[in-house]
Coordinates of C-alpha atoms in Angstrom, one line a residue:
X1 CA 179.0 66.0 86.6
X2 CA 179.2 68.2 89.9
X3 CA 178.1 72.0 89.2
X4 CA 181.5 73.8 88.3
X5 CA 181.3 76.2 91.1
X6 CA 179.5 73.5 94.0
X7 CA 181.9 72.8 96.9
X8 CA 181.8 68.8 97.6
X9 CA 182.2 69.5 101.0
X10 CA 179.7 68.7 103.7
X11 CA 180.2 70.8 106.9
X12 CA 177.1 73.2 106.1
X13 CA 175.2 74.9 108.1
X14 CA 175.6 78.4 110.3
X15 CA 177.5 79.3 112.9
X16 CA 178.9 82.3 115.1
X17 CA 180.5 82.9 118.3
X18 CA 176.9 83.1 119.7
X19 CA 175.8 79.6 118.0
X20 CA 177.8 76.8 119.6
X21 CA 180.5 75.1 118.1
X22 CA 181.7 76.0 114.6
X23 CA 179.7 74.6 111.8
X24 CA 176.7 73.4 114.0
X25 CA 174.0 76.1 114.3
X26 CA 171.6 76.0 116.8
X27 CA 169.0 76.5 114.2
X28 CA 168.7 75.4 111.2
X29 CA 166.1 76.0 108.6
X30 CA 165.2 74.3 104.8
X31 CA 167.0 76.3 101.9
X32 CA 164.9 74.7 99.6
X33 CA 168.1 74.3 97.2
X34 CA 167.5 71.4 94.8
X35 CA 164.0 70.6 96.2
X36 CA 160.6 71.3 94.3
X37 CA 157.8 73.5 95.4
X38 CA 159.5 75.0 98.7
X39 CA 157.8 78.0 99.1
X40 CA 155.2 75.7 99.5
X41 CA 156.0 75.4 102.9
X42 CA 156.0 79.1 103.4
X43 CA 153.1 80.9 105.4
X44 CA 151.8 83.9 104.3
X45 CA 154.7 86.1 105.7
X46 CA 157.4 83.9 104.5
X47 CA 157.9 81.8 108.0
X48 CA 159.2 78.4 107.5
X49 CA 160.0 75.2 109.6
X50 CA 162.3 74.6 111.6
X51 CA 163.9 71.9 109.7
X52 CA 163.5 69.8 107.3
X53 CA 164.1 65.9 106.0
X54 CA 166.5 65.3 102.9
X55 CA 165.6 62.5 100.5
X56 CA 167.2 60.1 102.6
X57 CA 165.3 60.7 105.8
X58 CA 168.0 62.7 107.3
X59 CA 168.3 66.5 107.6
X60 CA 169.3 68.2 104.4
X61 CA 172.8 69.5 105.5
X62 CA 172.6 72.8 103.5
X63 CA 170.2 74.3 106.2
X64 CA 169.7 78.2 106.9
X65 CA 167.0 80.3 107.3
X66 CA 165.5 83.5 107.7
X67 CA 166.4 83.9 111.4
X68 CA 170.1 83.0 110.1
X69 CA 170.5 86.4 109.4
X70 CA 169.5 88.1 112.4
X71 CA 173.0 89.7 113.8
X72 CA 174.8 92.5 113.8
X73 CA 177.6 91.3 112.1
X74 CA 176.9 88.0 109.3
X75 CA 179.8 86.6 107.8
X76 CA 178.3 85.2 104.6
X77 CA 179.9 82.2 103.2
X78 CA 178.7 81.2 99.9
X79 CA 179.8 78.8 96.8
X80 CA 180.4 81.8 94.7
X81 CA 180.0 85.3 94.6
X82 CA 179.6 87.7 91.7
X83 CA 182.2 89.9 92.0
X84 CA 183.0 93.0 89.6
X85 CA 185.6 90.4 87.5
X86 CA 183.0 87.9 87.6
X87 CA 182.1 84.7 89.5
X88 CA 184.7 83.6 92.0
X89 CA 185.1 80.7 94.5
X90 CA 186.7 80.7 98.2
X91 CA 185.2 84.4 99.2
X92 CA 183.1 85.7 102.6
X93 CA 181.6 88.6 102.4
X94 CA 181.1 90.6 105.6
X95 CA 177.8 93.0 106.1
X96 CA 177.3 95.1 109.2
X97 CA 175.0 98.1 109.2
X98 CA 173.3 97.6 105.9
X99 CA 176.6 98.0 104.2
X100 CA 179.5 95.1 103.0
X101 CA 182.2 96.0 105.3
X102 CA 184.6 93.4 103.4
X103 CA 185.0 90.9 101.0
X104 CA 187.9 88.4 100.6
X105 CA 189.2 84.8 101.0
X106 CA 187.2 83.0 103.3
X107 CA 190.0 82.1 105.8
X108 CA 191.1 85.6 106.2
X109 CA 187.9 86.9 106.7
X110 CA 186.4 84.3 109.1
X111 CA 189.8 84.5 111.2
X112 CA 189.4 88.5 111.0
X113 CA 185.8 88.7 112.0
X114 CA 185.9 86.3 114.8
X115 CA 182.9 88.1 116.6
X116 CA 180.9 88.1 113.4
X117 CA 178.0 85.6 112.7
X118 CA 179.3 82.8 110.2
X119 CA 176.5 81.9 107.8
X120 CA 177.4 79.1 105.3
X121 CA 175.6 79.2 102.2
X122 CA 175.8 75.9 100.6
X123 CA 174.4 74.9 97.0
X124 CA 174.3 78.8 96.8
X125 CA 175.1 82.1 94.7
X126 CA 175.9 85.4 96.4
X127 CA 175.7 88.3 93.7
X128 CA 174.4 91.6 93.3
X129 CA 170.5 92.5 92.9
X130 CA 169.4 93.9 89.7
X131 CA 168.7 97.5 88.7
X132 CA 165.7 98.3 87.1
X133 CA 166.6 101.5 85.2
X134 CA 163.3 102.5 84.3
X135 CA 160.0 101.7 85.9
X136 CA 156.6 102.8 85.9
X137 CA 155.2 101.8 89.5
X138 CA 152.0 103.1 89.7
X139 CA 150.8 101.4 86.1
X140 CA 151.0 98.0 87.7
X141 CA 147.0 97.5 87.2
X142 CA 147.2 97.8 83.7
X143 CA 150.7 96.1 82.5
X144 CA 148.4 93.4 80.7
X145 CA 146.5 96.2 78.9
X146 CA 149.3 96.7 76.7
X147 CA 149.1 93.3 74.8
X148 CA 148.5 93.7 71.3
X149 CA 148.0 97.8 70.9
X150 CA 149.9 99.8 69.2
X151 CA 152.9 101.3 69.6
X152 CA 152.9 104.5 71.8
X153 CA 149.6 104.1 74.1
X154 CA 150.8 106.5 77.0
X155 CA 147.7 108.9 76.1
X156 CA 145.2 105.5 75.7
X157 CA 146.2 103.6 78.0
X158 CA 148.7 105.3 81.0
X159 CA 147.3 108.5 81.0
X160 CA 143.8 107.6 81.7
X161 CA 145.1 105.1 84.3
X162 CA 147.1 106.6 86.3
X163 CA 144.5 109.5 86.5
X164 CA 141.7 107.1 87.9
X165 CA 144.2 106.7 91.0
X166 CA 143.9 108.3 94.2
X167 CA 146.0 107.7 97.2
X168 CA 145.2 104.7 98.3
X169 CA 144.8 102.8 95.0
X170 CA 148.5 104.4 94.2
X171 CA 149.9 102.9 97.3
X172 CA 148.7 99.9 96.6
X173 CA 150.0 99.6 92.8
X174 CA 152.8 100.3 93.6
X175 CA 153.6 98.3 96.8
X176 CA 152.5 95.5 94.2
X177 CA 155.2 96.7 91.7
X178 CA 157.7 96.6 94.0
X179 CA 157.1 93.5 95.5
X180 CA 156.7 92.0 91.8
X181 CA 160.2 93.3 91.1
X182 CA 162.1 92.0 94.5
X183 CA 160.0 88.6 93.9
X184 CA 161.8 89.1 90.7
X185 CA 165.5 89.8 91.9
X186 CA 165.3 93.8 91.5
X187 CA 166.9 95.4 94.3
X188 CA 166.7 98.7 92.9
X189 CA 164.0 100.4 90.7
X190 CA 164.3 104.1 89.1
X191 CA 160.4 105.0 89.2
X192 CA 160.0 107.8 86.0
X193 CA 157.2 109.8 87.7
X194 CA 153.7 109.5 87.7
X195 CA 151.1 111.3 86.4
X196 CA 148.0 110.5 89.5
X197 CA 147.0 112.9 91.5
X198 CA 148.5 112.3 93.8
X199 CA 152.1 113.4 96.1
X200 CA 154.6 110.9 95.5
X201 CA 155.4 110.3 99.2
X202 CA 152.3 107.4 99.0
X203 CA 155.1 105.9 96.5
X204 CA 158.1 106.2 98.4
X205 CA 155.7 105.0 101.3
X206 CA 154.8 101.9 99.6
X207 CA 158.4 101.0 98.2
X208 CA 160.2 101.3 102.1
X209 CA 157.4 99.3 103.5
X210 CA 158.4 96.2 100.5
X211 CA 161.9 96.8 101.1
X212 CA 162.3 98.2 97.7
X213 CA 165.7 100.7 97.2
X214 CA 163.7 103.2 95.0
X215 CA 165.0 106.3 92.6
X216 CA 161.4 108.4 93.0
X217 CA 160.9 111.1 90.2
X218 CA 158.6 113.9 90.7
X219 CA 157.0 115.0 87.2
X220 CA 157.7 118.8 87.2
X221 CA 156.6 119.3 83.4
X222 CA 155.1 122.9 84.7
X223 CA 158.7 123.9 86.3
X224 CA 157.3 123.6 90.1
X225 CA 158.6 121.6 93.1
X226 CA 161.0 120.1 91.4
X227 CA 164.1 121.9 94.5
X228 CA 161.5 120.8 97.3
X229 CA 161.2 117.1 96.0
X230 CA 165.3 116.8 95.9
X231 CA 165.8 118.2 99.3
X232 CA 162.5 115.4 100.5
X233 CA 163.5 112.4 101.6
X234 CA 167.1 112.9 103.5
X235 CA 166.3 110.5 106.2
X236 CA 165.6 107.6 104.3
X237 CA 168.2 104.5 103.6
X238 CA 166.0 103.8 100.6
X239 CA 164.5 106.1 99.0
X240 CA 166.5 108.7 96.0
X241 CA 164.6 111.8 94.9
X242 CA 164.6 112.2 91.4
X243 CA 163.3 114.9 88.5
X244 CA 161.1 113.7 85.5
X245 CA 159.5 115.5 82.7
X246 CA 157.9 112.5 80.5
X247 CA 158.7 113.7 77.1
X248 CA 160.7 116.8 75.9
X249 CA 157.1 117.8 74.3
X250 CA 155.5 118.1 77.5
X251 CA 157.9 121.1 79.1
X252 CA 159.3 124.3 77.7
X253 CA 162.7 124.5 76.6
X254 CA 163.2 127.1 79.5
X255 CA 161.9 124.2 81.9
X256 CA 163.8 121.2 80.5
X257 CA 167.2 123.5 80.6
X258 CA 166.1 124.1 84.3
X259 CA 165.2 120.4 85.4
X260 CA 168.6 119.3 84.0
X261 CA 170.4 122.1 85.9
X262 CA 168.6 121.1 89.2
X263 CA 169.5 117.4 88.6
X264 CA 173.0 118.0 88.3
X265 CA 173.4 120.6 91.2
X266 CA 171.8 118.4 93.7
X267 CA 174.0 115.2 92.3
X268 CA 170.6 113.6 91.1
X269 CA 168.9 112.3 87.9
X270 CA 166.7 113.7 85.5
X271 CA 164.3 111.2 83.6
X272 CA 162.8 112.1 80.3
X273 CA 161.5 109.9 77.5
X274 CA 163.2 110.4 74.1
X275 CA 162.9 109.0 70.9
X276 CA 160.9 106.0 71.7
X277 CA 158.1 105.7 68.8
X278 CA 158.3 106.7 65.3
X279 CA 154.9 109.4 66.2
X280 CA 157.0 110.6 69.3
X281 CA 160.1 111.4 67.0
X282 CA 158.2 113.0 63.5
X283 CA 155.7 115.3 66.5
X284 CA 159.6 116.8 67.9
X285 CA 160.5 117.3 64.3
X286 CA 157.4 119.2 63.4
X287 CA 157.5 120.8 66.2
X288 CA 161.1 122.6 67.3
X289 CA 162.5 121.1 64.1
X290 CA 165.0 118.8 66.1
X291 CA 164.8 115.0 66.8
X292 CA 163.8 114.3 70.9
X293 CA 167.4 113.8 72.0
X294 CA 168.6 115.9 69.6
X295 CA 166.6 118.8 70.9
X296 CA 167.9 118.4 74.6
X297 CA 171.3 118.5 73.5
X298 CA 170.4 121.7 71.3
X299 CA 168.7 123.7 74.5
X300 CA 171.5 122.5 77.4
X301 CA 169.7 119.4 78.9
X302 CA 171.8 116.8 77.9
X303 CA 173.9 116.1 80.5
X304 CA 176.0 113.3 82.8
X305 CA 172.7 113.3 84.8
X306 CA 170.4 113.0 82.4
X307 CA 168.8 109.7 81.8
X308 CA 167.0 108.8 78.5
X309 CA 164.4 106.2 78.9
X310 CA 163.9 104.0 75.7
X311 CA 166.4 105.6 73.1
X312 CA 165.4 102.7 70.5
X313 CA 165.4 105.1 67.0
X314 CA 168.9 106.9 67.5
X315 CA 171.1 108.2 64.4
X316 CA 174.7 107.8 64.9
X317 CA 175.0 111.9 65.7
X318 CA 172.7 111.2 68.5
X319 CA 174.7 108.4 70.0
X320 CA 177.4 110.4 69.0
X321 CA 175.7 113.3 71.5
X322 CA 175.1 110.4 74.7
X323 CA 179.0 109.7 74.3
X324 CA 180.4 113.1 74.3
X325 CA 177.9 114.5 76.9
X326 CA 177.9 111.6 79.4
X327 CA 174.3 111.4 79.4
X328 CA 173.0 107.5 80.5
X329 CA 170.0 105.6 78.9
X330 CA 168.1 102.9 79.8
X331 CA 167.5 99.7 77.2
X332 CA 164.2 98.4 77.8
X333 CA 164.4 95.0 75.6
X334 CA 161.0 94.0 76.8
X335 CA 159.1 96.8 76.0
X336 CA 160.6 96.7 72.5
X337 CA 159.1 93.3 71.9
X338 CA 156.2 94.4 73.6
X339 CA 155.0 97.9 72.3
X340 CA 158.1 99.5 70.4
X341 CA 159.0 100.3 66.8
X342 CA 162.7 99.1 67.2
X343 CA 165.0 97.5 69.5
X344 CA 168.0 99.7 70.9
X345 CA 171.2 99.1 69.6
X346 CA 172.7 98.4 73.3
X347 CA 176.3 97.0 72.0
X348 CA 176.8 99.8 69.6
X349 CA 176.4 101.9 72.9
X350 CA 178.7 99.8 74.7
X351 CA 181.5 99.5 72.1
X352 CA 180.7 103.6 71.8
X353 CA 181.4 104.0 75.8
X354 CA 177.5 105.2 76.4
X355 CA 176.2 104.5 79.9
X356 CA 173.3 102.7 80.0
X357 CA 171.1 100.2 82.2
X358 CA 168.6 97.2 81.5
X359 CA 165.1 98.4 82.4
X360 CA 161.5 96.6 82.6
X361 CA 159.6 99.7 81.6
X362 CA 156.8 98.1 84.4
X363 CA 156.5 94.7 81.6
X364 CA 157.5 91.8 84.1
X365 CA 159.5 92.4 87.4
X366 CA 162.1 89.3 86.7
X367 CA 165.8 90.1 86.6
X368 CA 167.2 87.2 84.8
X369 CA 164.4 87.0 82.1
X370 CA 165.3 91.0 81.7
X371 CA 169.1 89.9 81.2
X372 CA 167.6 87.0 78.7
X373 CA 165.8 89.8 76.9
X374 CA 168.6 91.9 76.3
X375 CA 171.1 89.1 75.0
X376 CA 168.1 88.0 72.6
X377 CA 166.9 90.9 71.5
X378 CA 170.7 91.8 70.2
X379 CA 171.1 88.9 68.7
X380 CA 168.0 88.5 66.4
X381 CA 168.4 92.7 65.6
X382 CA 171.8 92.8 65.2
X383 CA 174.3 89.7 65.7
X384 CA 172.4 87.4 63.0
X385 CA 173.2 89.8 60.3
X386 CA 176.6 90.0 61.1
X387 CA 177.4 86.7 62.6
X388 CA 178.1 87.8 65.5
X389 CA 177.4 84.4 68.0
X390 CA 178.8 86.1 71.3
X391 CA 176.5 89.7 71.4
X392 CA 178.8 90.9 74.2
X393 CA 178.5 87.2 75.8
X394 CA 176.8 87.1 79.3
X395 CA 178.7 89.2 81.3
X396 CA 178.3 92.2 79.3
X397 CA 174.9 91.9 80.0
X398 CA 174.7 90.9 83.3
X399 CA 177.5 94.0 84.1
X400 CA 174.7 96.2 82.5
X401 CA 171.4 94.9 84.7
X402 CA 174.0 95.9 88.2
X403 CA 176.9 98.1 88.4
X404 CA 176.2 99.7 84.8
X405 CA 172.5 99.9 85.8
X406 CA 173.1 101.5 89.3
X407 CA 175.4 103.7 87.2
X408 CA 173.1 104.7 85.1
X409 CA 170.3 106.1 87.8
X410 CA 172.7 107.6 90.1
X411 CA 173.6 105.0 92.3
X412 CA 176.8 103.9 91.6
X413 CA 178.5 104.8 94.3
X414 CA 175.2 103.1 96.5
X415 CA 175.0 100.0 95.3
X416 CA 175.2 97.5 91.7
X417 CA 178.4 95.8 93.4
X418 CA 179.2 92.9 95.9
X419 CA 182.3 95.7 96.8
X420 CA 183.7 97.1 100.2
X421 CA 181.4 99.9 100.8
X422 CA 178.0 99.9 98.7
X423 CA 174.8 99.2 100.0
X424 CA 174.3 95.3 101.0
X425 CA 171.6 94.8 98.1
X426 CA 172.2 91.2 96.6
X427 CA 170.7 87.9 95.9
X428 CA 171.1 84.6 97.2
X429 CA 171.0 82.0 93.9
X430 CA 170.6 78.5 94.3
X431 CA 173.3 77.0 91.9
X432 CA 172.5 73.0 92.5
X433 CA 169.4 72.7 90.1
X434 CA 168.6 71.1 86.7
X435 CA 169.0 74.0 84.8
X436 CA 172.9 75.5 86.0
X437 CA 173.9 71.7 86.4
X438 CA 176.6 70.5 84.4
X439 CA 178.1 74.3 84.7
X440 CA 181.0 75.6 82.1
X441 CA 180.2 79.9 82.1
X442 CA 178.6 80.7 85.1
X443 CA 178.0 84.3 83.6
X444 CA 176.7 83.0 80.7
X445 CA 174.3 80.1 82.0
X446 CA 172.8 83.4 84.4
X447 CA 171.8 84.9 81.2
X448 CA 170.3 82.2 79.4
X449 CA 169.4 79.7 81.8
X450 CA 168.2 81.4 85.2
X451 CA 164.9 82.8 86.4
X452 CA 163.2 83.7 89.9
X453 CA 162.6 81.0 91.0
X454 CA 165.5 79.7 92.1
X455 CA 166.4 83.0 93.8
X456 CA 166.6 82.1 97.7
X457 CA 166.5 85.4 99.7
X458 CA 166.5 89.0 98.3
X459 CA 168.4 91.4 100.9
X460 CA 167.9 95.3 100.3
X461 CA 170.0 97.4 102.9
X462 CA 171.3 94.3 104.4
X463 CA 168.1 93.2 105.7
X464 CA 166.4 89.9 104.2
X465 CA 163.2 91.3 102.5
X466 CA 162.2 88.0 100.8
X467 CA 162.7 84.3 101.8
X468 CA 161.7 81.9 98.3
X469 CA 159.3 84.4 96.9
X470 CA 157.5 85.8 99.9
X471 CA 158.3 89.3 102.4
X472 CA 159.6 87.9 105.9
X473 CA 158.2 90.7 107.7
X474 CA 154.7 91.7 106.3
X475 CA 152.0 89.9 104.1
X476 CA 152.5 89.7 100.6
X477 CA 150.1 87.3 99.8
X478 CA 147.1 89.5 101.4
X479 CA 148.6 92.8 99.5
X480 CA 148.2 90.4 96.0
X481 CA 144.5 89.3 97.1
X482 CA 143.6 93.0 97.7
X483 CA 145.1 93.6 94.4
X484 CA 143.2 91.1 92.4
X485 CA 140.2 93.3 93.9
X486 CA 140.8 96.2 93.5
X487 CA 143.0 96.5 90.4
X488 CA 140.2 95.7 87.7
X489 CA 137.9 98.1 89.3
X490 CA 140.5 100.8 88.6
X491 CA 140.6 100.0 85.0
X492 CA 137.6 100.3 84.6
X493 CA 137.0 103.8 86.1
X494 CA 139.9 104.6 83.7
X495 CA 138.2 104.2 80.5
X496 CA 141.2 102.7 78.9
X497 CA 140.7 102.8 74.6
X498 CA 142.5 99.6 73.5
X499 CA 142.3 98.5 69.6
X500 CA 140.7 94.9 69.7
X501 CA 144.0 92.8 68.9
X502 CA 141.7 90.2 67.0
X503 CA 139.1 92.1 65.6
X504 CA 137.7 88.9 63.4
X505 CA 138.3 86.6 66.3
X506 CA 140.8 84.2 64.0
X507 CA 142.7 83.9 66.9
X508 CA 139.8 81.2 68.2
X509 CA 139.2 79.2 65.3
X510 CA 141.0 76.4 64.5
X511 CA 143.3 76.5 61.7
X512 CA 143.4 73.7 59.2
X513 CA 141.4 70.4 59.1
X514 CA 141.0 68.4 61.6
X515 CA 140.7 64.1 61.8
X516 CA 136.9 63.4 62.2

């Protein structure tokens, strides 16, 4: 059976008033859709042949490729696009100036935009890139580090870290993070602040050179430069300035009231870590006698600009305090299953009206295993016990890890949507494979059926960043070799105390008898 949302027809390729006659470009490039091991074909930078045989000795019809894209005005024709009311069929989308400048029926919009550059994207998906809501980028050395420790580690293992980094080791993590999470689908990440020494413009340096749109925090736990860091960065397409303070504990009440206030006169967010661990919630009861969230409402810094990263141990007053204030928080499944004490309830907040967005927490850059994650994790905490089979189905959680997401960092009027307007930050998805093939739910089979790999081109700003994997413009592979280098030598400098996960080494015996 033919994938639900595949057009049978077979005039693909790219055109424009500039390419010849319509239909027949005058290049054409492998999309790779369908076909195994691609981005083996790819150089270092993401260059790729000219064209290509199909299985038949003939040229694969649904050609484009990275040079495709190079116009002032591209008329994108796929097979579907994600749009706001989910997947539809028979729609162009038009981007000019790092911007969509429309979306509608194909006809209309190719005999509207006759100067425009026609690009048709057989076999493919054209949908929004996802949001990382909360991100750690310069902790990229150590993600692994994390594997069997205990709960909250921040003062074992992040701390000491991101301290051992100087400018040049920061720049390098996170240029790796950020091209871990476009590799990964993630057009957007909200970065929650570091704590190197270091000034953040090496990490706003590193995510413009990826292509990486990037909410930057500045930790201003000691109430200084946090109105200098909001006014930094005007000229940038891609970079958001941002407030942290990393945990309620770590500020005075004075400067928490302060940091919100700042946020929400400059029309930016404020990041702060609450009640993510059991320790982190009894320290803020012995301490100001309030639980973490609680005690930001109580002292003025709950607000609609306020983002709460984690929020997995929440009474129903909090939630309760997130609805009526506006306040947004990120649901980090992943680092629930990885470090945490308990998974957020994510549909209570959506049935309650709470904003929220998916978030990696820096665990694995990958969009669609995040949205996997999310679905899961709801179901085994929550749905099981209640027999609840649909957990919001999958467009509540794709709607959450986009739109909701870019929502819930401050950028929804920027970007989350394939809409008339926001930023040109979306995906190209090849639909004809194995895994979406027979296709019923589009939204769903996304959810629970998609990964990376079968993402095509990553476009931030309306510029193509990625081609199958790799940047088109700089070296990715040569940034990942100098990581491999240099990464382990930071850890070490960092004295990182990790508990030995298998202390009596059962792990490496073998368990039971074996045939002799």
């Amino acid at each position: 059976m033919e994938n639900e949302y595949a057009d049978e027809g077979r005039d693909i390729g790219v055109s424009g008033d500039d390419d010849g006659p319509r239909g027949v470009g005058r290049r054409s490039f492998v999309v790779g859709a369908g076909l195994a091991g691609i981005g083996g074909l790819l150089g270092a930078t993401g260059a790729t042949p000219a064209a290509a045989a199909g299985h038949d000795g003939h040229a694969d019809p649904r050609t484009f490729g990275p040079d495709d894209f190079r116009a002032r005005q591209l008329l994108l024709v796929p097979d579907v696009v994600l749009l706001p009311e989910g997947p539809v069929k028979d729609r162009a989308v038009l981007v000019q100036g790092g911007t969509f400048r429309a979306v509608g029926p194909v006809r209309k919009l190719t005999q509207a935009h006759r100067n425009a550059k026609i690009v048709r994207l057989k076999g493919h998906l054209l949908m929004p890139g996802f949001v990382d809501a909360h991100h750690h980028l310069t902790q990229s050395f150590g993600k692994a580090q994390a594997f069997g420790q205990p709960s909250e580690i921040f003062k074992t293992v992040w701390e000491p870290l991101e301290h051992a980094l100087d400018e040049e080791t920061a720049h390098l993590s996170a240029k790796l993070a950020a091209l871990e999470a476009l590799r990964g689908g993630f057009t957007t990440a909200a970065d929650a602040g570091t704590r190197a020494p270091i000034d953040v413009g090496v990490i706003a340096k590193a995510a413009e050179e990826a292509g990486l749109r990037c909410v930057l925090s500045k930790v201003v736990s000691n109430g200084k430069g946090g109105e200098e860091h909001l006014e930094r960065f005007q000229s940038s397409r891609l970079i958001h300035p941002s407030l942290a303070i990393p945990v309620p504990e770590d500020a005075t009440a004075d400067v928490l009231k302060k940091t919100a206030d700042l946020c929400a006169d400059a029309d930016a967010v404020f990041q702060v870590h609450v009640n993510e661990h059991l320790a982190s919630v009894e320290r803020s009861l012995k301490s100001v006698g309030r639980r973490p969230l609680s005690y930001l409402h109580h002292i003025g810094a709950l607000n609609a600009h306020t983002l709460g990263s984690h929020a997995t141990l929440l009474t129903p007053d909090e939630m309760r305090m997130l609805a009526d204030t506006g306040a947004a928080v990120s649901y980090n499944p992943v680092a629930s299953a990885w470090k945490g004490n308990a998974v957020a309830h994510a549909l209570m907040w959506h049935t309650m009206g709470i904003r929220f967005g998916t978030g990696t927490d820096g665990t694995r850059g990958n969009g669609f295993r995040l949205v996997d994650a999310a679905e899961s994790a709801q179901r085994l905490s929550y749905g099981l016990m209640t027999g609840d089979s649909s957990c919001g189905a999958g467009r509540v959680w794709l709607t959450h890890a986009t739109s909701l997401s870019a929502d819930a960092v401050g950028l929804g009027k920027v970007t989350g949507d394939i809409a008339v307007g926001k930023a040109a930050d979306f995906l190209l998805v090849d639909l004809q494979v194995p895994e979406l093939t027979p296709s019923y739910d589009l939204s769903w089979e996304l959810v629970r059926m998609a990964d990376r790999d079968q993402i095509s081109a990553v476009f931030v700003d309306g510029r193509l960043r990625l081609w199958h994997g790799w940047p088109t413009d700089w070296d990715g592979r040569a940034l990942v070799r100098e990581a491999a280098g240099t990464g382990p030598e930071v850890v070490r400098r960092a004295r990182i105390q990790r508990v030995d996960p298998d202390p009596d080494r059962a792990a490496r015996r073998p368990s039971g008898r074996t045939r002799s």
